[in-house]
């Protein structure tokens, strides 16, 4: 999965309805967007990828001094550098940065979660599972932010168990993630897929009467 960082606040009043521009002063006509130019969207996407690549490969010397000071004050330089390296596909270098970042107590839950993601991307499930378990052990779900991180660790540990064929454990972990965070949509999706695969196996075995309805497969009712 993508590295997690403490979320930034967003304002509801900043939301914009896609495809519509609000009307101007009274008496002026409403303006509507034209259908998108596909070639322009492709060019924009390529330009965004180029800029992102330039960003993650740039030296920290290119950052403005005030930003570097903010990162140092938060003791997050190595953590953020690890996330950039992860996004760049260099998981081993990301892990090296996380090994330094994990010394900061406030960052440990995030670092453990992201270390697990890096190990999982490197096809090292045992180490990934150990990191997710440490995140759970060190991050009791007391505050809303702790519950969010806890639910993501449960989700990710569930994917490891599902890959290992430990489906009952995976289902329990997905259920636990959703109990903490009902908006953990990936847990809902993974759980639904597990129910559907189970239903297909029941049908193939000739016990279709045991197959639950679709809504029960999706939501485990």
Backbone as CSV, one residue per row, in Angstrom:
resi,resn,N_x,N_y,N_z,CA_x,CA_y,CA_z,C_x,C_y,C_z
1,UNK,0.803,-1.203,0.000,0.000,0.000,0.000,0.839,1.256,0.000
2,UNK,0.186,2.349,-0.205,0.882,3.633,-0.214,1.266,4.014,1.197
3,UNK,2.445,4.633,1.399,2.854,5.024,2.752,1.855,5.966,3.392
4,UNK,1.628,5.791,4.677,0.676,6.641,5.382,1.422,7.764,6.064
5,UNK,0.817,8.924,6.079,1.324,10.070,6.814,0.173,10.636,7.627
6,UNK,0.464,11.340,8.722,-0.616,11.983,9.471,-1.428,12.867,8.544
7,UNK,-2.767,12.706,8.531,-3.572,13.443,7.558,-3.602,14.934,7.834
8,UNK,-3.742,15.725,6.772,-3.924,17.164,6.909,-5.403,17.475,6.848
9,UNK,-5.806,18.529,7.541,-7.218,18.882,7.587,-7.664,19.453,6.251
10,UNK,-8.919,19.150,5.877,-9.522,19.745,4.690,-10.805,20.431,5.105
11,UNK,-11.218,21.419,4.352,-12.420,22.170,4.696,-13.530,21.813,3.726
12,UNK,-14.731,21.623,4.263,-15.858,21.286,3.406,-16.131,22.381,2.400
13,UNK,-15.872,23.658,2.800,-16.176,24.763,1.895,-15.217,24.835,0.726
14,UNK,-14.110,24.067,0.792,-13.172,24.050,-0.321,-13.600,23.078,-1.409
15,UNK,-14.601,22.255,-1.129,-15.005,21.241,-2.099,-15.599,21.892,-3.336
16,UNK,-15.311,21.314,-4.501,-15.823,21.813,-5.773,-16.550,20.691,-6.472
17,UNK,-17.714,20.966,-6.996,-18.466,19.968,-7.735,-17.800,19.768,-9.083
18,UNK,-17.342,18.539,-9.425,-16.653,18.329,-10.698,-17.553,18.665,-11.882
19,UNK,-16.969,19.307,-12.882,-17.686,19.571,-14.118,-18.601,20.769,-14.077
20,UNK,-18.517,21.606,-13.044,-19.437,22.741,-12.956,-18.716,23.915,-12.342
21,UNK,-18.903,25.085,-12.930,-18.335,26.319,-12.390,-19.478,27.157,-11.846
22,UNK,-19.403,27.628,-10.591,-20.508,28.407,-10.026,-20.818,29.640,-10.871
23,UNK,-22.067,30.088,-10.793,-22.480,31.268,-11.540,-21.828,32.511,-10.965
24,UNK,-21.723,33.546,-11.804,-21.156,34.812,-11.367,-22.226,35.673,-10.734
25,UNK,-22.042,37.010,-10.750,-23.032,37.910,-10.165,-24.382,37.777,-10.860
26,UNK,-25.417,38.266,-10.199,-26.765,38.193,-10.760,-26.786,38.864,-12.127
27,UNK,-27.409,38.194,-13.093,-27.502,38.752,-14.433,-26.487,38.176,-15.387
28,UNK,-25.457,37.501,-14.853,-24.474,36.867,-15.714,-24.881,35.414,-15.943
29,UNK,-24.601,34.883,-17.123,-24.996,33.499,-17.401,-24.122,32.506,-16.652
30,UNK,-24.673,31.306,-16.431,-23.888,30.232,-15.834,-22.907,29.700,-16.870
31,UNK,-21.764,29.250,-16.408,-20.744,28.704,-17.300,-20.556,27.224,-16.981
32,UNK,-20.567,26.407,-18.019,-20.377,24.969,-17.842,-19.124,24.528,-18.574
33,UNK,-18.441,23.531,-18.015,-17.215,23.044,-18.623,-17.515,22.232,-19.870
34,UNK,-16.633,22.324,-20.842,-16.755,21.525,-22.053,-16.252,20.114,-21.778
35,UNK,-16.634,19.145,-22.615,-16.099,17.789,-22.456,-14.575,17.814,-22.483
36,UNK,-13.920,16.998,-21.677,-12.456,17.040,-21.583,-11.780,16.599,-22.872
37,UNK,-10.650,17.216,-23.154,-9.812,16.843,-24.290,-8.905,15.705,-23.823
38,UNK,-9.152,14.486,-24.351,-8.416,13.317,-23.870,-6.909,13.473,-24.060
39,UNK,-6.490,14.020,-25.205,-5.055,14.173,-25.452,-4.435,15.146,-24.450
40,UNK,-5.209,16.172,-24.090,-4.709,17.131,-23.109,-4.560,16.467,-21.745
41,UNK,-5.532,15.605,-21.394,-5.453,14.904,-20.116,-4.233,13.989,-20.068
42,UNK,-3.938,13.333,-21.196,-2.763,12.460,-21.250,-1.491,13.270,-21.043
43,UNK,-1.425,14.445,-21.707,-0.242,15.297,-21.556,-0.107,15.797,-20.122
44,UNK,-1.246,16.162,-19.518,-1.213,16.621,-18.130,-0.732,15.513,-17.201
45,UNK,-1.225,14.280,-17.447,-0.803,13.158,-16.619,0.686,12.900,-16.726
46,UNK,1.213,12.976,-17.966,2.649,12.770,-18.168,3.464,13.856,-17.480
47,UNK,2.968,15.099,-17.539,3.674,16.205,-16.902,3.670,16.053,-15.382
48,UNK,2.543,15.601,-14.826,2.463,15.387,-13.379,3.437,14.294,-12.938
49,UNK,3.524,13.214,-13.746,4.458,12.138,-13.411,5.900,12.641,-13.450
50,UNK,6.201,13.480,-14.457,7.557,14.011,-14.571,7.904,14.868,-13.362
51,UNK,6.958,15.746,-12.982,7.207,16.618,-11.841,7.362,15.816,-10.553
52,UNK,6.538,14.765,-10.417,6.636,13.936,-9.210,7.986,13.231,-9.163
53,UNK,8.428,12.706,-10.329,9.724,12.041,-10.395,10.845,13.000,-10.030
54,UNK,10.753,14.234,-10.539,11.766,15.240,-10.204,11.761,15.534,-8.713
55,UNK,10.554,15.560,-8.139,10.428,15.896,-6.716,11.073,14.829,-5.840
56,UNK,10.735,13.559,-6.091,11.222,12.513,-5.195,12.699,12.216,-5.402
57,UNK,13.237,12.581,-6.567,14.658,12.329,-6.808,15.534,13.513,-6.422
58,UNK,14.903,14.631,-6.076,15.681,15.833,-5.765,16.359,15.711,-4.410
59,UNK,17.493,16.335,-4.285,18.199,16.395,-3.005,17.440,17.308,-2.055
60,UNK,17.599,17.049,-0.763,16.951,17.926,0.212,17.529,19.334,0.157
61,UNK,18.670,19.499,-0.523,19.246,20.831,-0.662,18.340,21.741,-1.481
62,UNK,17.446,21.117,-2.305,16.555,21.919,-3.135,15.352,22.438,-2.360
63,UNK,15.136,21.925,-1.135,14.021,22.391,-0.328,14.359,23.740,0.295
64,UNK,13.329,24.558,0.444,13.572,25.851,1.078,13.957,25.623,2.541
65,UNK,14.740,26.518,3.062,15.301,26.354,4.400,14.213,26.254,5.460
66,UNK,13.145,27.042,5.310,12.081,27.016,6.316,11.417,25.647,6.374
67,UNK,11.267,25.001,5.189,10.652,23.672,5.163,11.567,22.641,5.822
68,UNK,12.858,22.739,5.559,13.798,21.829,6.199,13.773,21.984,7.716
69,UNK,13.664,23.232,8.172,13.614,23.473,9.614,12.348,22.879,10.216
70,UNK,11.230,23.000,9.497,9.980,22.401,9.970,10.128,20.886,10.101
71,UNK,10.730,20.265,9.087,10.907,18.820,9.107,11.833,18.394,10.236
72,UNK,12.892,19.172,10.451,13.826,18.834,11.532,13.169,19.016,12.895
73,UNK,12.399,20.090,13.036,11.710,20.327,14.303,10.758,19.180,14.619
74,UNK,10.110,18.656,13.594,9.184,17.536,13.783,9.908,16.197,13.822
75,UNK,11.227,16.219,13.632,12.051,15.003,13.600,11.527,14.020,12.557
76,UNK,11.092,14.566,11.412,10.435,13.742,10.393,11.202,13.676,9.085
77,UNK,12.440,14.160,9.059,13.187,14.191,7.796,13.337,12.789,7.220
78,UNK,13.816,11.846,8.039,14.048,10.486,7.540,12.736,9.787,7.200
79,UNK,11.699,10.045,8.007,10.397,9.425,7.743,9.853,9.857,6.388
80,UNK,9.878,11.158,6.118,9.357,11.661,4.852,10.240,11.241,3.684
81,UNK,11.550,11.202,3.911,12.443,10.735,2.850,12.160,9.262,2.549
82,UNK,11.900,8.470,3.591,11.553,7.063,3.386,10.288,6.906,2.567
83,UNK,9.293,7.749,2.845,8.052,7.684,2.073,8.284,8.023,0.606
84,UNK,9.134,9.015,0.350,9.424,9.377,-1.038,10.146,8.242,-1.758
85,UNK,11.084,7.605,-1.071,11.803,6.486,-1.675,10.869,5.310,-1.925
86,UNK,9.926,5.092,-1.006,8.931,4.029,-1.200,8.109,4.314,-2.452
87,UNK,7.627,5.549,-2.582,6.840,5.921,-3.758,7.646,5.767,-5.043
88,UNK,8.940,5.924,-4.925,9.831,5.812,-6.086,10.130,4.355,-6.435
89,UNK,9.720,3.428,-5.546,9.947,2.010,-5.792,11.227,1.470,-5.202
90,UNK,11.922,2.273,-4.403,13.184,1.850,-3.786,12.906,1.468,-2.338
91,UNK,12.321,0.272,-2.157,11.890,-0.126,-0.816,13.062,-0.342,0.143
92,UNK,14.180,-0.858,-0.347,15.320,-1.105,0.539,15.870,0.197,1.113
93,UNK,15.985,1.214,0.271,16.451,2.514,0.770,15.423,3.126,1.715
94,UNK,14.138,2.913,1.410,13.085,3.409,2.301,13.212,2.771,3.676
95,UNK,13.464,1.472,3.711,13.615,0.780,4.993,14.790,1.330,5.791
96,UNK,15.862,1.689,5.101,17.017,2.265,5.797,16.644,3.585,6.463
97,UNK,15.843,4.402,5.783,15.395,5.673,6.371,14.437,5.419,7.533
98,UNK,13.557,4.427,7.378,12.603,4.125,8.445,13.316,3.639,9.707
99,UNK,14.444,2.945,9.540,15.196,2.468,10.705,15.687,3.632,11.560
100,UNK,15.936,4.774,10.926,16.332,5.973,11.677,15.091,6.664,12.241
101,UNK,14.051,6.765,11.411,12.838,7.483,11.818,12.135,6.819,12.990
102,UNK,12.307,5.508,13.135,11.568,4.780,14.169,12.024,5.155,15.575
103,UNK,13.144,5.867,15.673,13.631,6.297,16.990,12.785,7.425,17.575
104,UNK,11.952,8.043,16.754,11.085,9.134,17.226,9.783,8.517,17.737
105,UNK,9.501,8.563,19.036,8.336,7.866,19.591,7.018,8.230,18.915
106,UNK,6.830,9.526,18.606,5.555,9.956,18.022,5.319,9.363,16.630
107,UNK,6.391,8.987,15.958,6.274,8.477,14.590,6.230,6.957,14.517
108,UNK,6.501,6.285,15.620,6.653,4.827,15.577,5.472,4.100,14.933
109,UNK,4.208,4.401,15.279,3.114,3.664,14.634,3.114,3.806,13.121
110,UNK,3.365,5.035,12.632,3.389,5.266,11.188,4.570,4.547,10.545
111,UNK,5.712,4.592,11.227,6.904,3.948,10.672,6.713,2.434,10.623
112,UNK,6.168,1.857,11.691,5.942,0.410,11.692,5.005,0.010,10.555
113,UNK,3.959,0.792,10.349,3.014,0.491,9.280,3.697,0.559,7.923
114,UNK,4.484,1.605,7.709,5.142,1.774,6.417,6.278,0.772,6.218
115,UNK,6.942,0.395,7.298,7.947,-0.674,7.189,7.280,-1.966,6.740
116,UNK,6.124,-2.251,7.314,5.392,-3.448,6.898,5.044,-3.413,5.422
117,UNK,4.608,-2.240,4.944,4.270,-2.113,3.524,5.497,-2.341,2.641
118,UNK,6.650,-1.830,3.089,7.876,-2.012,2.308,8.276,-3.489,2.261
119,UNK,8.204,-4.164,3.404,8.537,-5.590,3.418,7.561,-6.395,2.556
120,UNK,6.284,-6.023,2.602,5.293,-6.736,1.783,5.593,-6.545,0.300
121,UNK,5.984,-5.318,-0.087,6.330,-5.060,-1.487,7.562,-5.850,-1.908
122,UNK,8.430,-6.159,-0.949,9.634,-6.949,-1.223,9.372,-8.451,-1.123
123,UNK,8.089,-8.826,-0.967,7.687,-10.237,-0.860,8.338,-10.909,0.349
124,UNK,8.334,-10.191,1.460,8.854,-10.723,2.724,7.715,-10.657,3.749
125,UNK,6.722,-11.570,3.609,5.491,-11.469,4.402,5.688,-11.633,5.901
126,UNK,6.627,-12.469,6.315,6.816,-12.672,7.757,7.265,-11.378,8.427
127,UNK,8.193,-10.677,7.783,8.663,-9.411,8.346,7.580,-8.338,8.266
128,UNK,6.799,-8.368,7.193,5.688,-7.417,7.075,4.689,-7.634,8.201
129,UNK,4.319,-8.900,8.436,3.354,-9.214,9.493,3.880,-8.790,10.860
130,UNK,5.181,-8.981,11.094,5.767,-8.586,12.381,5.656,-7.081,12.589
131,UNK,5.878,-6.305,11.527,5.764,-4.842,11.632,4.323,-4.428,11.913
132,UNK,3.376,-5.038,11.207,1.970,-4.696,11.433,1.559,-5.044,12.862
133,UNK,2.045,-6.187,13.370,1.705,-6.583,14.735,2.307,-5.616,15.743
134,UNK,3.532,-5.156,15.502,4.144,-4.162,16.386,3.355,-2.862,16.366
135,UNK,2.865,-2.482,15.193,2.035,-1.275,15.099,0.787,-1.419,15.960
136,UNK,0.176,-2.604,15.933,-1.015,-2.850,16.752,-0.667,-2.823,18.240
137,UNK,0.441,-3.465,18.595,0.822,-3.559,20.008,1.193,-2.199,20.593
138,UNK,1.828,-1.355,19.776,2.339,-0.071,20.263,1.355,1.076,20.063
139,UNK,0.207,0.792,19.458,-0.729,1.863,19.106,-2.141,1.492,19.551
140,UNK,-2.410,1.498,20.861,-3.759,1.156,21.322,-4.783,2.128,20.753
141,UNK,-5.938,1.620,20.310,-6.918,2.470,19.615,-7.761,3.322,20.560
142,UNK,-7.138,4.355,21.119,-7.851,5.212,22.070,-8.392,6.470,21.400
143,UNK,-7.557,7.155,20.638,-7.971,8.394,19.974,-8.438,8.086,18.551
144,UNK,-9.156,9.015,17.905,-9.572,8.787,16.513,-8.397,8.481,15.587
145,UNK,-7.279,9.211,15.751,-6.127,8.956,14.886,-5.525,7.584,15.158
146,UNK,-5.465,7.187,16.420,-4.947,5.862,16.756,-5.847,4.770,16.195
147,UNK,-7.174,5.001,16.232,-8.097,4.008,15.677,-7.910,3.869,14.173
148,UNK,-7.646,4.998,13.493,-7.409,4.949,12.052,-6.168,4.115,11.743
149,UNK,-5.063,4.418,12.425,-3.818,3.680,12.182,-3.993,2.209,12.550
150,UNK,-4.678,1.947,13.664,-4.922,0.574,14.108,-5.709,-0.193,13.045
151,UNK,-6.729,0.451,12.477,-7.550,-0.224,11.463,-6.734,-0.543,10.213
152,UNK,-5.821,0.353,9.837,-4.988,0.102,8.658,-4.006,-1.040,8.913
153,UNK,-3.483,-1.119,10.136,-2.594,-2.234,10.464,-3.358,-3.558,10.436
154,UNK,-4.588,-3.557,10.950,-5.421,-4.764,10.892,-5.705,-5.162,9.448
155,UNK,-6.042,-4.175,8.629,-6.301,-4.433,7.210,-5.078,-5.054,6.539
156,UNK,-3.918,-4.434,6.727,-2.715,-4.910,6.048,-2.279,-6.283,6.550
157,UNK,-2.430,-6.508,7.852,-2.123,-7.834,8.385,-3.097,-8.860,7.807
158,UNK,-4.347,-8.442,7.611,-5.328,-9.331,6.989,-4.929,-9.744,5.583
159,UNK,-4.367,-8.809,4.818,-3.943,-9.157,3.454,-2.796,-10.164,3.472
160,UNK,-1.901,-10.041,4.460,-0.815,-11.019,4.576,-1.386,-12.398,4.874
161,UNK,-2.315,-12.464,5.830,-2.904,-13.758,6.194,-3.704,-14.341,5.028
162,UNK,-4.383,-13.489,4.277,-5.131,-13.983,3.119,-4.175,-14.550,2.071
163,UNK,-3.064,-13.864,1.826,-2.064,-14.370,0.873,-1.503,-15.715,1.322
164,UNK,-1.419,-15.904,2.641,-0.899,-17.168,3.180,-1.945,-18.276,3.167
165,UNK,-3.183,-17.945,2.791,-4.249,-18.938,2.789,-4.934,-19.104,4.130
166,UNK,-4.612,-18.250,5.096,-5.240,-18.308,6.420,-6.495,-17.440,6.389
167,UNK,-7.518,-17.964,5.728,-8.679,-17.148,5.396,-9.510,-16.770,6.618
168,UNK,-9.617,-17.677,7.585,-10.402,-17.348,8.780,-9.748,-16.202,9.551
169,UNK,-8.424,-16.255,9.687,-7.716,-15.160,10.354,-7.878,-13.855,9.584
170,UNK,-7.769,-13.946,8.260,-7.911,-12.744,7.434,-9.290,-12.128,7.622
171,UNK,-10.332,-12.967,7.627,-11.687,-12.457,7.788,-11.856,-11.778,9.146
172,UNK,-11.303,-12.376,10.183,-11.396,-11.783,11.521,-10.700,-10.423,11.564
173,UNK,-9.563,-10.323,10.899,-8.826,-9.058,10.881,-9.578,-7.992,10.094
174,UNK,-10.179,-8.359,8.971,-10.972,-7.392,8.201,-12.172,-6.917,9.019
175,UNK,-12.825,-7.856,9.713,-13.963,-7.476,10.552,-13.529,-6.525,11.667
176,UNK,-12.378,-6.801,12.268,-11.877,-5.938,13.341,-11.539,-4.550,12.809
177,UNK,-10.961,-4.491,11.608,-10.636,-3.193,11.006,-11.898,-2.373,10.786
178,UNK,-12.948,-3.020,10.302,-14.199,-2.307,10.034,-14.922,-1.927,11.319
179,UNK,-14.769,-2.714,12.364,-15.382,-2.361,13.646,-14.783,-1.065,14.185
180,UNK,-13.481,-0.874,13.961,-12.819,0.358,14.398,-13.069,1.510,13.444
181,UNK,-13.117,1.201,12.161,-13.195,2.236,11.132,-14.141,1.773,10.032
182,UNK,-15.442,2.063,10.158,-16.410,1.619,9.149,-16.112,2.124,7.741
183,UNK,-15.265,3.154,7.625,-14.922,3.686,6.301,-13.642,3.060,5.747
184,UNK,-13.230,1.955,6.325,-12.066,1.222,5.809,-12.537,0.398,4.607
185,UNK,-12.672,1.072,3.467,-13.333,0.471,2.308,-12.570,-0.723,1.748
186,UNK,-11.249,-0.718,1.859,-10.489,-1.860,1.350,-10.794,-3.130,2.144
187,UNK,-11.049,-2.978,3.441,-11.419,-4.142,4.242,-12.764,-4.688,3.769
188,UNK,-13.714,-3.793,3.475,-15.009,-4.224,2.946,-14.829,-4.942,1.618
189,UNK,-14.010,-4.367,0.750,-13.769,-4.966,-0.570,-13.118,-6.343,-0.444
190,UNK,-12.073,-6.433,0.371,-11.372,-7.710,0.525,-12.275,-8.772,1.131
191,UNK,-13.070,-8.360,2.107,-13.990,-9.302,2.744,-15.038,-9.790,1.753
192,UNK,-15.558,-8.870,0.934,-16.528,-9.252,-0.081,-15.950,-10.232,-1.081
193,UNK,-14.706,-9.991,-1.509,-14.059,-10.904,-2.456,-13.888,-12.291,-1.846
194,UNK,-13.567,-12.334,-0.556,-13.414,-13.631,0.098,-14.731,-14.382,0.123
195,UNK,-15.833,-13.687,0.402,-17.151,-14.328,0.415,-17.516,-14.833,-0.976
196,UNK,-17.215,-14.042,-1.992,-17.554,-14.441,-3.358,-16.748,-15.667,-3.770
197,UNK,-15.453,-15.684,-3.440,-14.640,-16.864,-3.771,-15.158,-18.095,-3.044
198,UNK,-15.572,-17.922,-1.797,-16.134,-19.037,-1.042,-17.427,-19.525,-1.687
199,UNK,-18.255,-18.585,-2.159,-19.504,-18.957,-2.819,-19.230,-19.742,-4.096
200,UNK,-18.217,-19.317,-4.848,-17.870,-20.028,-6.083,-17.406,-21.448,-5.782
201,UNK,-16.664,-21.616,-4.684,-16.208,-22.952,-4.305,-17.385,-23.826,-3.887
202,UNK,-18.359,-23.235,-3.181,-19.545,-23.994,-2.782,-20.350,-24.428,-3.997
203,UNK,-20.488,-23.535,-4.970,-21.207,-23.891,-6.196,-20.493,-25.011,-6.940
204,UNK,-19.169,-24.897,-7.030,-18.394,-25.918,-7.738,-18.506,-27.275,-7.043
205,UNK,-18.692,-27.253,-5.714,-18.823,-28.496,-4.955,-20.248,-29.029,-4.962
206,UNK,-21.163,-28.314,-5.625,-22.544,-28.773,-5.719,-23.381,-28.505,-4.496
207,UNK,-22.995,-27.538,-3.689,-23.781,-27.196,-2.494,-24.256,-25.755,-2.617
208,UNK,-24.854,-25.429,-3.750,-25.270,-24.057,-4.024,-26.304,-23.548,-3.030
209,UNK,-27.031,-24.458,-2.355,-28.020,-24.011,-1.373,-27.359,-23.295,-0.198
210,UNK,-26.084,-23.564,0.014,-25.371,-22.932,1.128,-24.807,-21.569,0.776
211,UNK,-24.939,-21.176,-0.495,-24.376,-19.901,-0.924,-25.237,-18.761,-0.394
212,UNK,-24.667,-17.808,0.355,-25.464,-16.687,0.883,-25.807,-15.695,-0.214
213,UNK,-26.829,-14.861,0.010,-27.159,-13.810,-0.966,-25.991,-12.859,-1.164
214,UNK,-26.030,-12.117,-2.283,-24.924,-11.228,-2.618,-24.660,-10.195,-1.530
215,UNK,-25.734,-9.602,-0.967,-25.505,-8.549,0.019,-24.863,-9.115,1.277
216,UNK,-25.147,-10.368,1.608,-24.512,-10.969,2.772,-23.047,-11.271,2.486
217,UNK,-22.750,-11.661,1.250,-21.356,-11.916,0.892,-20.538,-10.642,0.998
218,UNK,-21.138,-9.526,0.617,-20.400,-8.263,0.607,-20.235,-7.677,2.002
219,UNK,-21.260,-7.783,2.820,-21.238,-7.072,4.101,-21.233,-7.988,5.322
220,UNK,-21.188,-9.316,5.083,-21.062,-10.269,6.182,-22.191,-10.128,7.193
221,UNK,-23.407,-9.942,6.692,-24.543,-9.737,7.601,-24.987,-11.074,8.207
